[in-house]
Coordinates of C-alpha atoms in Angstrom, one line a residue:
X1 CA 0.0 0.0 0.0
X2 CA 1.1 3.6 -0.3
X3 CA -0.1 6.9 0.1
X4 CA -3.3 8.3 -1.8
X5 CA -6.9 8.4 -1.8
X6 CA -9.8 6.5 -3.0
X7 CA -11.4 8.2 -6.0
X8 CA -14.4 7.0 -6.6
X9 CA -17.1 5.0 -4.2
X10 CA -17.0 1.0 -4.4
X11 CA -19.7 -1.0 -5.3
X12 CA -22.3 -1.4 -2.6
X13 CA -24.5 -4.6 -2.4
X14 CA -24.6 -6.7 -5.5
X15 CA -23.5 -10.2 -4.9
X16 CA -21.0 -9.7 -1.8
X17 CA -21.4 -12.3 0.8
X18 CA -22.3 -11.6 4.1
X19 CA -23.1 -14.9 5.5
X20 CA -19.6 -16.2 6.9
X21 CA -18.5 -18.6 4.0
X22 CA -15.8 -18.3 1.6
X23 CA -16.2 -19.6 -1.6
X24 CA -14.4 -19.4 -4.8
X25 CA -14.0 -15.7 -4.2
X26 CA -11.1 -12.7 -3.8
X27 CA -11.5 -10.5 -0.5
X28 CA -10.0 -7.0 0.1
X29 CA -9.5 -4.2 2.5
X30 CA -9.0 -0.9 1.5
X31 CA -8.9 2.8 3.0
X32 CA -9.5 6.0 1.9
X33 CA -6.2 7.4 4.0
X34 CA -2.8 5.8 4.8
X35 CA -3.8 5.9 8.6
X36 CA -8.0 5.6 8.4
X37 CA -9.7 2.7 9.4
X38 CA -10.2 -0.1 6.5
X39 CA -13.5 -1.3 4.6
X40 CA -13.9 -4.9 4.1
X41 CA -14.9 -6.0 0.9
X42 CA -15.7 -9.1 -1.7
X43 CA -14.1 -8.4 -4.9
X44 CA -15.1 -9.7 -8.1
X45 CA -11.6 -10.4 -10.0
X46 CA -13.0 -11.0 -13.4
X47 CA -15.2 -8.0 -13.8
X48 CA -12.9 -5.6 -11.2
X49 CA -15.5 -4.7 -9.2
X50 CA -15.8 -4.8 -5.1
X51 CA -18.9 -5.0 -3.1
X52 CA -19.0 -3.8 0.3
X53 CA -19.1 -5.8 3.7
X54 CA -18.4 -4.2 6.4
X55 CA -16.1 -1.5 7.9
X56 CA -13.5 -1.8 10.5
X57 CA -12.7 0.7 13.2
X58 CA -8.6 -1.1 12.5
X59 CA -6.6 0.0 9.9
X60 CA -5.9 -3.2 8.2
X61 CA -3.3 -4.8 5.5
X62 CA -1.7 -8.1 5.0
X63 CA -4.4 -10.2 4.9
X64 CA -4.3 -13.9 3.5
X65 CA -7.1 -17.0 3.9
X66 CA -6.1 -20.4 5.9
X67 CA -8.4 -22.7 4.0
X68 CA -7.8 -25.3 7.3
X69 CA -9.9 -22.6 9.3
X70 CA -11.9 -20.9 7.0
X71 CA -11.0 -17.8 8.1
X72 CA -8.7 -14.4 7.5
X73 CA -6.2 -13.2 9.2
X74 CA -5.0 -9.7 9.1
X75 CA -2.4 -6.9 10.8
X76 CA -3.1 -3.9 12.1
X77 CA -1.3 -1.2 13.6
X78 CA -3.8 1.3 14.0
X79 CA -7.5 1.6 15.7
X80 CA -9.7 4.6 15.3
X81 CA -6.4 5.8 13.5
X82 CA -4.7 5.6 16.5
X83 CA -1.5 3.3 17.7
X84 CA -2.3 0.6 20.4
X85 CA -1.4 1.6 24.3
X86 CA 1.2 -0.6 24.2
X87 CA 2.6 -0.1 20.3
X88 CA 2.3 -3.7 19.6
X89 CA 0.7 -4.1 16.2
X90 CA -2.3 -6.6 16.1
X91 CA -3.1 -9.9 14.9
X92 CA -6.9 -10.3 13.5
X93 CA -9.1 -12.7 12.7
X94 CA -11.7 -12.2 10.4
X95 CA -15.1 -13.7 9.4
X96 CA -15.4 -14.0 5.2
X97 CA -18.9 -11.9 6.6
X98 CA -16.5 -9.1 8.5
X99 CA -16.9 -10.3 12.1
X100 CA -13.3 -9.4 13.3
X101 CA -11.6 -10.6 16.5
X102 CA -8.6 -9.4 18.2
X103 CA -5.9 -12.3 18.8
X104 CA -3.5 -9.6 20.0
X105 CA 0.1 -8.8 19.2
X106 CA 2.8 -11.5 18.2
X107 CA 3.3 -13.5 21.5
X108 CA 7.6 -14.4 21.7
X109 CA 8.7 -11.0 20.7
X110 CA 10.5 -9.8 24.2
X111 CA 11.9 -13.3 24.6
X112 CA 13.3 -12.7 20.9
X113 CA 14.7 -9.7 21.9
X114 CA 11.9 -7.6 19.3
X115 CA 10.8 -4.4 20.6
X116 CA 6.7 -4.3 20.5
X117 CA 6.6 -2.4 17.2
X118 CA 9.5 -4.8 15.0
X119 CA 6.3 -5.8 12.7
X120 CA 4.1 -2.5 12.7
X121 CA 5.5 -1.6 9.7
X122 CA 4.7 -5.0 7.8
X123 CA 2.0 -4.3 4.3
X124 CA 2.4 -7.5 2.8
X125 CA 0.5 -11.1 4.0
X126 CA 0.1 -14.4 2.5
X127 CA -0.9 -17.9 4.5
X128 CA 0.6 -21.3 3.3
X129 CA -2.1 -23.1 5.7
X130 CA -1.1 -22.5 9.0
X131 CA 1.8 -20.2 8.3
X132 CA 1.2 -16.6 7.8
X133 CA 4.0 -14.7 6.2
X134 CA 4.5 -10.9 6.6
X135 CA 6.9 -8.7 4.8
X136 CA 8.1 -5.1 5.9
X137 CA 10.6 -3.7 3.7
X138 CA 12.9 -5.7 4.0
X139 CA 12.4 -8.6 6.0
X140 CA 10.5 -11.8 5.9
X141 CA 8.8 -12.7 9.2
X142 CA 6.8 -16.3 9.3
X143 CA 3.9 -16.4 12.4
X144 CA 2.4 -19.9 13.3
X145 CA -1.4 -19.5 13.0
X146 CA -2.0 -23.1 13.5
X147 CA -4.7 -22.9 16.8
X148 CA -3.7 -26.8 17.8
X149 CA -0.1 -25.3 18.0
X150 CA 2.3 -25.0 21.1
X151 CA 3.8 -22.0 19.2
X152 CA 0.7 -20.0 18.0
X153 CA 1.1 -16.4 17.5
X154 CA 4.5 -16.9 18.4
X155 CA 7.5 -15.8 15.4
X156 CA 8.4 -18.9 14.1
X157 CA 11.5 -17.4 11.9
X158 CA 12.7 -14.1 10.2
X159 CA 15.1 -13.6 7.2
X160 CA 16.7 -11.0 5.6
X161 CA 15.3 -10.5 1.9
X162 CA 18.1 -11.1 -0.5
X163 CA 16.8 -8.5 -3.6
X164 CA 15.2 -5.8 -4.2
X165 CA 11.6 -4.9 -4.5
X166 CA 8.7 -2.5 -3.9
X167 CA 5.3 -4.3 -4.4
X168 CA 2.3 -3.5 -2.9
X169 CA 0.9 -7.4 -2.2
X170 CA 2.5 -11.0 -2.5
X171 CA 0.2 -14.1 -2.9
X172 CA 1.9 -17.6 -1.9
X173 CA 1.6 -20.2 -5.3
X174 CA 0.8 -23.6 -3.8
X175 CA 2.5 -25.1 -7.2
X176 CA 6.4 -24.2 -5.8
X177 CA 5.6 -22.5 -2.3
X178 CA 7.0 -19.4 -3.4
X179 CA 5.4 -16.2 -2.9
X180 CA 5.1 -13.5 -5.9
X181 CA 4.0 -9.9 -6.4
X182 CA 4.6 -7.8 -9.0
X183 CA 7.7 -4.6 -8.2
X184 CA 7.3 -1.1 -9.5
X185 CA 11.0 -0.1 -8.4
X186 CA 11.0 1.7 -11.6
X187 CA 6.8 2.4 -11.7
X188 CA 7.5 2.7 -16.0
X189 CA 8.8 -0.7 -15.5
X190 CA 7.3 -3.7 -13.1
X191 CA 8.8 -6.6 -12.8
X192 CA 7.3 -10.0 -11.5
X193 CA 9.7 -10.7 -8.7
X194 CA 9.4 -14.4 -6.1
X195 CA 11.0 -15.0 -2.6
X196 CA 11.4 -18.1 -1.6
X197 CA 10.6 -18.1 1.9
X198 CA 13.0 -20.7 2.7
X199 CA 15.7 -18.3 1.8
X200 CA 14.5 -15.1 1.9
X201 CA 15.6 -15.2 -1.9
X202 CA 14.2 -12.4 -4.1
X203 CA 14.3 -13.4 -7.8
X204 CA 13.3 -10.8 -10.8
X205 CA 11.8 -12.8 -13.2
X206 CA 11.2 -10.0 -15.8
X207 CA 8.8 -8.0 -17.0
X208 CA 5.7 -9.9 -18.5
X209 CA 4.6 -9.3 -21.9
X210 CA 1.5 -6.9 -21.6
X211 CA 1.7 -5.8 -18.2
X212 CA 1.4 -1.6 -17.7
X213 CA 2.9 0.6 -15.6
X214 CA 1.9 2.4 -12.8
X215 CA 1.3 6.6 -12.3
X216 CA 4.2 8.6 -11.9
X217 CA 3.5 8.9 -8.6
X218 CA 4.8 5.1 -8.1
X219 CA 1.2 3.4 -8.0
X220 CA 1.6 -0.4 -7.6
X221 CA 0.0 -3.7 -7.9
X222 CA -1.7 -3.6 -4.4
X223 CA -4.0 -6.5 -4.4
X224 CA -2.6 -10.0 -5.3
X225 CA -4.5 -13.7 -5.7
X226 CA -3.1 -16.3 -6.9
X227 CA -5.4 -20.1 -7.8
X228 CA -4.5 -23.4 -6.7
X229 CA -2.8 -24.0 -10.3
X230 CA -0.7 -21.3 -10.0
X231 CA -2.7 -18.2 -11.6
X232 CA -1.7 -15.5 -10.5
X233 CA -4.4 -12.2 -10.7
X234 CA -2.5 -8.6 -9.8
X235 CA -4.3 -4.9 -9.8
X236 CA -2.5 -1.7 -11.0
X237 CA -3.8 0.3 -8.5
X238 CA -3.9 3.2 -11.6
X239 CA -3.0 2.0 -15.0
X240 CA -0.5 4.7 -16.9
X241 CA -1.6 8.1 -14.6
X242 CA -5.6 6.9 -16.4
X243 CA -7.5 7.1 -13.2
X244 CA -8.3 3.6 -13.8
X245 CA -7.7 0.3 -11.9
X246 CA -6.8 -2.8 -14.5
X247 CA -6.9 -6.7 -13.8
X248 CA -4.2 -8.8 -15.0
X249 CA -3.8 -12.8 -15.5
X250 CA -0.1 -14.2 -15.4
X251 CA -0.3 -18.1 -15.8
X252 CA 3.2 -18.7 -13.6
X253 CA 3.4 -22.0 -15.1
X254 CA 4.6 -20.8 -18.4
X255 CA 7.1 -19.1 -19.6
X256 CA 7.6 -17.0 -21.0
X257 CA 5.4 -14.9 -18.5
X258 CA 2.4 -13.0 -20.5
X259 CA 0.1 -10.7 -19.0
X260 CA -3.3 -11.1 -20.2
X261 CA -5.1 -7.9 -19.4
X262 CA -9.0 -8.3 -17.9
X263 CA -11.6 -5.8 -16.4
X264 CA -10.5 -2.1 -16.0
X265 CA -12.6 -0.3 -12.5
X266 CA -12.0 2.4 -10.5
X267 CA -8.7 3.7 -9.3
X268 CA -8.0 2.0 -5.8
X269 CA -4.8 2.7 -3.4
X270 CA -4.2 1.3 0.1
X271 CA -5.8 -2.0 -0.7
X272 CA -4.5 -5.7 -0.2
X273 CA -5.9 -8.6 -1.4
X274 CA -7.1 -12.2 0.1
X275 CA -9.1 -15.2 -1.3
X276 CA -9.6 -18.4 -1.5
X277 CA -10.1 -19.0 -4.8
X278 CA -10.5 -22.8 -6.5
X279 CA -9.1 -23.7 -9.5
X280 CA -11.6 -24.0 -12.3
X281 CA -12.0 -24.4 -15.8
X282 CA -14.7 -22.6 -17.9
X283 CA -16.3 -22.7 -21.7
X284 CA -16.0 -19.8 -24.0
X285 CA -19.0 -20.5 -26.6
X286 CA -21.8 -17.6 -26.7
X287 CA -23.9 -17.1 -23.3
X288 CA -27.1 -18.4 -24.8
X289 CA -25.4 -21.6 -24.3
X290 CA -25.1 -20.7 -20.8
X291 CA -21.3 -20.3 -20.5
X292 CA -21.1 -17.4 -17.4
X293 CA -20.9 -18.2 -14.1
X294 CA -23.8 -16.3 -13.1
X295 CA -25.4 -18.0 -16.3
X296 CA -25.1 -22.0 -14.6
X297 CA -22.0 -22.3 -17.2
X298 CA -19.9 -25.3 -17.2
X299 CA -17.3 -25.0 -15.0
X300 CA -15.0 -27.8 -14.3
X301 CA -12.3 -28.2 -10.8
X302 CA -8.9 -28.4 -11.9
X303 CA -7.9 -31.9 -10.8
X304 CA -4.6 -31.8 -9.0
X305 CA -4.4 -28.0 -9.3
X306 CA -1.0 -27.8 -7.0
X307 CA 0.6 -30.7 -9.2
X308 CA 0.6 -29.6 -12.9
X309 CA 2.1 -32.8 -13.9
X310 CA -1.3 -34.8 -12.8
X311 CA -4.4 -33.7 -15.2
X312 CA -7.5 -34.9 -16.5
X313 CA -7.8 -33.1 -19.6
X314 CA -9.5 -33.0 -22.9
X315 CA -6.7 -33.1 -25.7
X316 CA -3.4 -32.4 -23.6
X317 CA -3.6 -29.0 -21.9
X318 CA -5.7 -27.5 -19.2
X319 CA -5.8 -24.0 -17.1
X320 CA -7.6 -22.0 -15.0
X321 CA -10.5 -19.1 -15.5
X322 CA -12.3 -17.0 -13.3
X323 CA -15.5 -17.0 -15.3
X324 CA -17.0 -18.0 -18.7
X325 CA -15.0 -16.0 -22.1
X326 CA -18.3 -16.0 -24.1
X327 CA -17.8 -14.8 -28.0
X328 CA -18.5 -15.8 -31.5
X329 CA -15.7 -17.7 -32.3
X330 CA -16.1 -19.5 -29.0
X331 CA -12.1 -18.5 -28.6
X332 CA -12.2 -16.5 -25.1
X333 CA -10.6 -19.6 -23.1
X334 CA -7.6 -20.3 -26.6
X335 CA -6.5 -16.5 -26.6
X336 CA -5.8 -16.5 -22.5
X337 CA -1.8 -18.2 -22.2
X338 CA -1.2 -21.1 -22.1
X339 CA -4.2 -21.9 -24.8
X340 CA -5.8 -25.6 -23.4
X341 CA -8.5 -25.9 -25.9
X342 CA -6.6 -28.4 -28.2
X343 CA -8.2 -31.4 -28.3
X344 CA -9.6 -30.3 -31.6
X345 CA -7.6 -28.2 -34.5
X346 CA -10.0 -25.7 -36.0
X347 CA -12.2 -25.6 -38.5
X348 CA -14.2 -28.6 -37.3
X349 CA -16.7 -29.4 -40.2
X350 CA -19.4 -31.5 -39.2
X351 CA -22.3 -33.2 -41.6
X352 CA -25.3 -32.4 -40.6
X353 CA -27.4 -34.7 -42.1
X354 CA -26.5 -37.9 -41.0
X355 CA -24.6 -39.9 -38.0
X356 CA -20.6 -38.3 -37.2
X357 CA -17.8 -39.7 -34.9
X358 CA -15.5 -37.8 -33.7
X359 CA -12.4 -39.2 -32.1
X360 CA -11.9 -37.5 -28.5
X361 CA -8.2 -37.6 -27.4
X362 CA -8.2 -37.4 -23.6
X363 CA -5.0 -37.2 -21.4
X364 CA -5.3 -38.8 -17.4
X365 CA -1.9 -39.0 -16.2
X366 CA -4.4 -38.7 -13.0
X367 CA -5.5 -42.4 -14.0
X368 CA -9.2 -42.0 -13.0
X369 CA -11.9 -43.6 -14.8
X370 CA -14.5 -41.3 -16.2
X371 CA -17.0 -39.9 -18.4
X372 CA -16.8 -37.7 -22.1
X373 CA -20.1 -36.2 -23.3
X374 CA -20.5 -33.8 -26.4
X375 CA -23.2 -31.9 -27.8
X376 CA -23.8 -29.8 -31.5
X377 CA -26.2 -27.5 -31.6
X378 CA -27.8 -29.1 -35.0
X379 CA -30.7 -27.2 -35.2
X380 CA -28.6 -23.7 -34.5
X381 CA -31.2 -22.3 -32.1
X382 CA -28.3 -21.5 -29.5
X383 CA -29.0 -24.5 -27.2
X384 CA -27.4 -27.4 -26.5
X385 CA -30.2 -29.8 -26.6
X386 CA -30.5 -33.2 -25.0
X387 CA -31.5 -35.1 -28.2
X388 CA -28.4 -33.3 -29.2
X389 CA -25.5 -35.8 -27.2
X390 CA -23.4 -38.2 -27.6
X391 CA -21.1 -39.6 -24.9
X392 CA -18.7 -42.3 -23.9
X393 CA -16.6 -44.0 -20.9
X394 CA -12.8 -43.3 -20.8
X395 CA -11.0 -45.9 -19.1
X396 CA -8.8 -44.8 -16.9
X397 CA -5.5 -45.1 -19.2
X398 CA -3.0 -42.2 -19.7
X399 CA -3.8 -41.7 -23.3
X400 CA -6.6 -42.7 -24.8
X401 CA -9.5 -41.9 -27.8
X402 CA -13.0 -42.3 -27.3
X403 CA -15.6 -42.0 -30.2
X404 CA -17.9 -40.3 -30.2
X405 CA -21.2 -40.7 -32.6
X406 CA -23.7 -37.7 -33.1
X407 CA -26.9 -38.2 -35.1
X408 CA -28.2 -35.7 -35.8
X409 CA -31.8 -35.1 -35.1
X410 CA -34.7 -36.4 -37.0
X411 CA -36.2 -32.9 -38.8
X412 CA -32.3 -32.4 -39.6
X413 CA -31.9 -35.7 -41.5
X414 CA -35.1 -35.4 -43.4
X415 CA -34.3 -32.2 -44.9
X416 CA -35.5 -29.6 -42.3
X417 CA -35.5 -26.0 -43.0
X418 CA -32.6 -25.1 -40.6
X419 CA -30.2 -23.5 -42.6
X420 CA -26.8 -25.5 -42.7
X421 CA -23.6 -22.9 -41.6
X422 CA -22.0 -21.8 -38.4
X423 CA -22.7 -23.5 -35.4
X424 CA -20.9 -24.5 -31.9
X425 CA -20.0 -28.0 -30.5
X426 CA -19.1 -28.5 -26.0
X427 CA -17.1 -31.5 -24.8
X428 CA -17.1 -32.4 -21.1
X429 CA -15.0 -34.3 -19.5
X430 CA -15.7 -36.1 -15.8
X431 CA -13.9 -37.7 -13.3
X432 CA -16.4 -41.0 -12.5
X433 CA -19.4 -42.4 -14.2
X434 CA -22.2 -39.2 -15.2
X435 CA -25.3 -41.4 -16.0
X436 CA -27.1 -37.5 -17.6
X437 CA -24.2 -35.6 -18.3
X438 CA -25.7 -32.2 -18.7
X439 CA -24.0 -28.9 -21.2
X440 CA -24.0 -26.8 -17.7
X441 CA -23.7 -26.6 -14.4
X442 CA -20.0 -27.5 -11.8
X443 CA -17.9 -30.7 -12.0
X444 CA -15.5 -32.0 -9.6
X445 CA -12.9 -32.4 -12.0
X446 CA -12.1 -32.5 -15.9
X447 CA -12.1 -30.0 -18.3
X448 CA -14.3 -28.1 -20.8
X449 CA -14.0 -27.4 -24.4
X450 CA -16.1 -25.3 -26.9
X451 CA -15.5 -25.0 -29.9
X452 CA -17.2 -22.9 -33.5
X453 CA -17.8 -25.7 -36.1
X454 CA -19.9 -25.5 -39.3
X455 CA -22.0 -27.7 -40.6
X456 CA -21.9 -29.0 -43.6
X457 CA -25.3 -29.5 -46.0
X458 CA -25.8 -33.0 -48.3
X459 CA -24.0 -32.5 -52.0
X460 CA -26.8 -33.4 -54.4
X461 CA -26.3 -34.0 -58.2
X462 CA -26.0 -31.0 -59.8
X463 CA -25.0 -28.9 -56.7
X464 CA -26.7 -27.4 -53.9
X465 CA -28.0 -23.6 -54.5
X466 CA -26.4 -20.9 -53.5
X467 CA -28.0 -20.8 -49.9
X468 CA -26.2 -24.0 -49.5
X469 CA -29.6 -26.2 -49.1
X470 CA -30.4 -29.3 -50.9
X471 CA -33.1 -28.2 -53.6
X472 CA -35.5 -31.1 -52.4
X473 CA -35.6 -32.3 -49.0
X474 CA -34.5 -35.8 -49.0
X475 CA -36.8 -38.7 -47.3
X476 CA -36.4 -39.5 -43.7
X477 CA -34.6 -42.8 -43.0
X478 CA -36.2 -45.4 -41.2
X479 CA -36.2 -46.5 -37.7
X480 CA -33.2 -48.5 -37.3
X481 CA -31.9 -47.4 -40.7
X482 CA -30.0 -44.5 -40.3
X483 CA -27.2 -44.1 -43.1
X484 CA -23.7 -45.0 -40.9
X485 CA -21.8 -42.8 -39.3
X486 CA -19.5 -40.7 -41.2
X487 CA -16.0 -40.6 -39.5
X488 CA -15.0 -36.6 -38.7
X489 CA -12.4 -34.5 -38.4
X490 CA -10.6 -31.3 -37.8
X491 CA -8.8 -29.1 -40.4
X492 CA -9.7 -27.4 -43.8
X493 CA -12.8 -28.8 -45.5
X494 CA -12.0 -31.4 -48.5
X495 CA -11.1 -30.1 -51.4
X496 CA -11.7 -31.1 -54.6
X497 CA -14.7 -33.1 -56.2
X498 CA -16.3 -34.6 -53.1
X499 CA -18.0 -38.0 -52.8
X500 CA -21.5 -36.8 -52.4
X501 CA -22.2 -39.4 -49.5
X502 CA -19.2 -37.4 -47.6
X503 CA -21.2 -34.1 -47.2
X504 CA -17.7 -32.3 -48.2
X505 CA -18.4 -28.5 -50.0
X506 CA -18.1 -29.1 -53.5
X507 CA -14.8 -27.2 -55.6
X508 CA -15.5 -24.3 -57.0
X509 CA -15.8 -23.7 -60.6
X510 CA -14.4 -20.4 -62.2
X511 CA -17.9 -19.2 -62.4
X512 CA -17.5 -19.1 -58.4
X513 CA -20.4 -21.8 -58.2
X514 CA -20.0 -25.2 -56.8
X515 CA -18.6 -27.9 -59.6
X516 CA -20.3 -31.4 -58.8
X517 CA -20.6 -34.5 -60.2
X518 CA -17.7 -36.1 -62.4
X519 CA -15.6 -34.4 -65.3
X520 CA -17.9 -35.9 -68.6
X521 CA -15.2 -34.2 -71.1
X522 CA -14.0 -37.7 -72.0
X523 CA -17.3 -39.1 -72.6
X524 CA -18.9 -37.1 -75.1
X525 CA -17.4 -38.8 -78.5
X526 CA -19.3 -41.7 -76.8
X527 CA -22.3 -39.4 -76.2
X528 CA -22.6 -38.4 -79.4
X529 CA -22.7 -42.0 -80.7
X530 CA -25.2 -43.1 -78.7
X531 CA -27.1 -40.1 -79.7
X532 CA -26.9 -40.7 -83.6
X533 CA -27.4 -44.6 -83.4
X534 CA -30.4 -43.5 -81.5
X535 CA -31.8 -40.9 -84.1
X536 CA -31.6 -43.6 -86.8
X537 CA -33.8 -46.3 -84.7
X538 CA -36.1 -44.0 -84.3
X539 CA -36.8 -43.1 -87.9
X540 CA -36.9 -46.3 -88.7
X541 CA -39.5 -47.4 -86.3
X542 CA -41.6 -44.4 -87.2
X543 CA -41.2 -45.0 -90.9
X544 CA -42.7 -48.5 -90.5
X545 CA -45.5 -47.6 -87.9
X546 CA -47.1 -44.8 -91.0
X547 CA -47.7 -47.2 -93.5
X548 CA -50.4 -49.3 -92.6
X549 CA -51.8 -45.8 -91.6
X550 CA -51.7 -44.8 -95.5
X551 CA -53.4 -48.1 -96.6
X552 CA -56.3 -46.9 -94.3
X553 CA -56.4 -43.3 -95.8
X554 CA -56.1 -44.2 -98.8

């Protein structure tokens, strides 16, 4: 945190949670004043926007979540903007619904040899579990907040920080227990810096691709959360001097380290930042097939989150969103590093009028047994229907394919008036047998892939129209006696002249209109036989069918 003042007035109500549970969610405290007492608040990180809880009468900062307790803890100097009688900064507990209890000061600092104030000037907090870490600037001090403990509240160690930095928040990453923040020594320049806490280690690990400055006042990345799987979310306090906040994404598991830039919001200083955010995957195809959050989207638990190496995944990949990346080309999830959505290589063309398989590859080095499901919207109403699914077991093997066979409904098959064209396709993937596999709603572990397909339209002798259509709508098939299922898969459409029964787009002529059929060039010397042999019967036989006529005329 550092000196400033709050521009503009948070969010009040909305969706903040007041009822003492934690859940998939970023927390914050912030002031208006270096020394005034704090606001508690829930903070949306994908849309940059808080919601108000409470307020304290303590000036608060540091905070982090201990997931074993379900609760905050937080340091405070200050009450009613005033020191403490005895100048020993605070230790707090606090409810996710703002109910705050004092634990007091840091209980072995005389037998240490610590004067009563040695933390008051900490700003940054972070909990691995049951140990709270606290940074001043420049040392790292580690507190036992484990309540079964002999030790707790007691200063369980203190180093030295090797490196310098100035950030505003650190998060701990559960993937190499290191904790990271983001520097503005130079505020034209930040720098995503670790500390090992082990060591007291400070590394600079450069400046990630896409991340801004601060003001030239030395604004900073004050709030910090960072997943289970190692996403890490920062706020510039003020982006460039804009009187704007701005979100960023930094997957720390790849490098190089890109900063995906999310949700701008009001400018906010003297704030820190606290969650206990999940791990969790999300689709990316339009809303109307509920893909938000807030829309009962499909949103899948990363499996071993901490342990990168175990997955459950569809194709190879998987990371982390906050919510839903809704858009056209169903490409919000592929253009966030690292991009997961590769089980399928774009364009996926799909027939639409009779049965497809699609080969799903699906990586477990997590070795569970599970479910796949998929579903195309055939009729293109912006649904995924139920008559609309196919799905599958996986096994339990580190690499395997499952097929998949769509058929596609009924009034598509017999020619319906749904025009053929864009369209979208979901996969899900499950950990365990899903008897109903639905296209929405949580899953405990998996992954979920949507992709923009198009759907291809019957080739008919003599070439579909130009709205793409069959001219006449073919029969229905049977019950029982649906055509077999046409193998499918990614990449261009064929070129070429197309077997009709393969539902390929025809080549194009240099008239620009489809060219179907076969090439006849060779075959009309033999044409042209058949023709004249044919002209020369037929005079024949109509010579010799007038003359009895003329006798009777006659």
């Amino acid at each position: 945190m550092i000196a400033g003042t709050l521009l503009a007035a948070p969010a009040s109500g909305g969706p903040g949670r007041a009822d003492g549970v934690c859940d998939d969610e970023g927390y914050q405290v912030r002031a208006e004043e270096d020394n005034s007492p704090s606001t508690f608040y829930r903070y949306d990180i994908s849309e940059n926007i808080a919601y108000e809880i409470t307020k304290f009468t303590q000036t608060v900062n540091g905070i982090g979540y201990s997931e074993p307790q379900k609760l905050f803890y937080g340091f405070s100097r200050l009450n009613n903007g005033q020191p403490y009688s005895d100048r020993l900064g605070r230790i707090l507990t606090i409810t996710p619904g703002g109910q705050v209890t004092d634990m007091g000061g840091v209980r072995n600092l005389k037998a240490l040899g610590l004067p009563n104030y040695a933390l008051n000037g900490v700003y940054n907090g972070a909990i691995d579990s049951n140990k709270y870490y606290l940074r001043d600037d420049t040392t790292l001090y580690v507190v036992d907040i484990d309540p079964q403990s002999p030790t707790y509240l007691n200063l369980l160690d203190s180093k030295v920080i090797q490196g310098k930095g100035y950030f505003g928040d650190w998060d701990w990453n559960p993937v190499d227990s290191k904790l990271y923040g983001v520097s503005t020594l130079d505020p034209n320049d930040p720098r995503l810096v670790s500390v090992d806490p082990a060591t007291g280690v400070l590394t600079d690990l450069g400046h990630p691709a896409g991340l801004t400055s601060g003001d030239q006042h030395g604004s900073i990345y004050g709030a910090v959360f960072i997943t289970p799987d190692g996403t890490m979310y920062a706020i510039n306090n003020d982006e460039d001097g804009t009187e704007r906040s701005r979100m960023f994404r930094i997957q720390l598991t790849v490098v190089p380290y890109v900063a995906t830039p999310l949700a701008t919001g009001q400018v906010v200083y003297h704030n820190d930042g606290g969650d206990c955010l999940q791990a969790e995957d999300f689709g990316d195809a339009p809303d109307s097939y509920h893909t938000m959050y807030a829309n009962a989207g499909p949103r899948h638990q990363i499996t071993e989150p901490s342990r990168p190496e175990i997955v459950l995944a569809l194709g190879d990949k998987i990371d982390s969103e906050r919510d839903g990346l809704p858009g056209t080309g169903a490409d919000g999830d592929d253009n966030q590093p690292p991009d997961d959505e590769d089980a399928f290589t774009a364009p996926l063309n799909i027939p639409s009028y009779a049965p497809a398989t699609l080969d799903v590859p699906i990586h477990n080095s997590a070795k569970l047994a599970g479910t796949v499901a998929g579903w195309i919207d055939y009729d293109r109403n912006g649904t995924f229907d139920a008559g609309e699914r196919a799905m599958g077991p996986v096994s339990g093997a580190e690499r395997e394919t499952v097929k998949l066979t769509f058929t596609p409904p009924p009034a598509k098959r017999s020619g319906a008036k749904e025009a053929d064209g864009p369209s979208y396709a979901r996969f899900r993937l499950y950990p365990g047998t899903i008897a109903d596999p639905l296209p929405t709603g949580p899953a405990s572990g998996g992954e979920v892939e949507d992709y923009a397909i198009t759907l291809l339209p019957p080739v008919v002798p003599g070439g579909n129209p130009p709205g793409g259509n069959p001219p006449a709508n073919p029969p229905a098939d049977p019950p029982g006696n649906e055509p077999p299922a046409l193998p499918v898969g990614s990449g261009p459409a064929p070129a070429g002249d197309p077997d009709p029964s393969s539902g390929g787009p025809a080549a194009m002529g240099p008239d620009g209109l489809p060219v179907t059929g076969r090439r006849s060039a060779p075959l009309l010397p033999m044409g042209a036989g058949f023709i004249l042999v044919g002209a020369l019967l037929l005079g024949s036989t109509v010579r010799r069918s007038r003359s009895p006529l003329r006798k009777m005329l006659a």
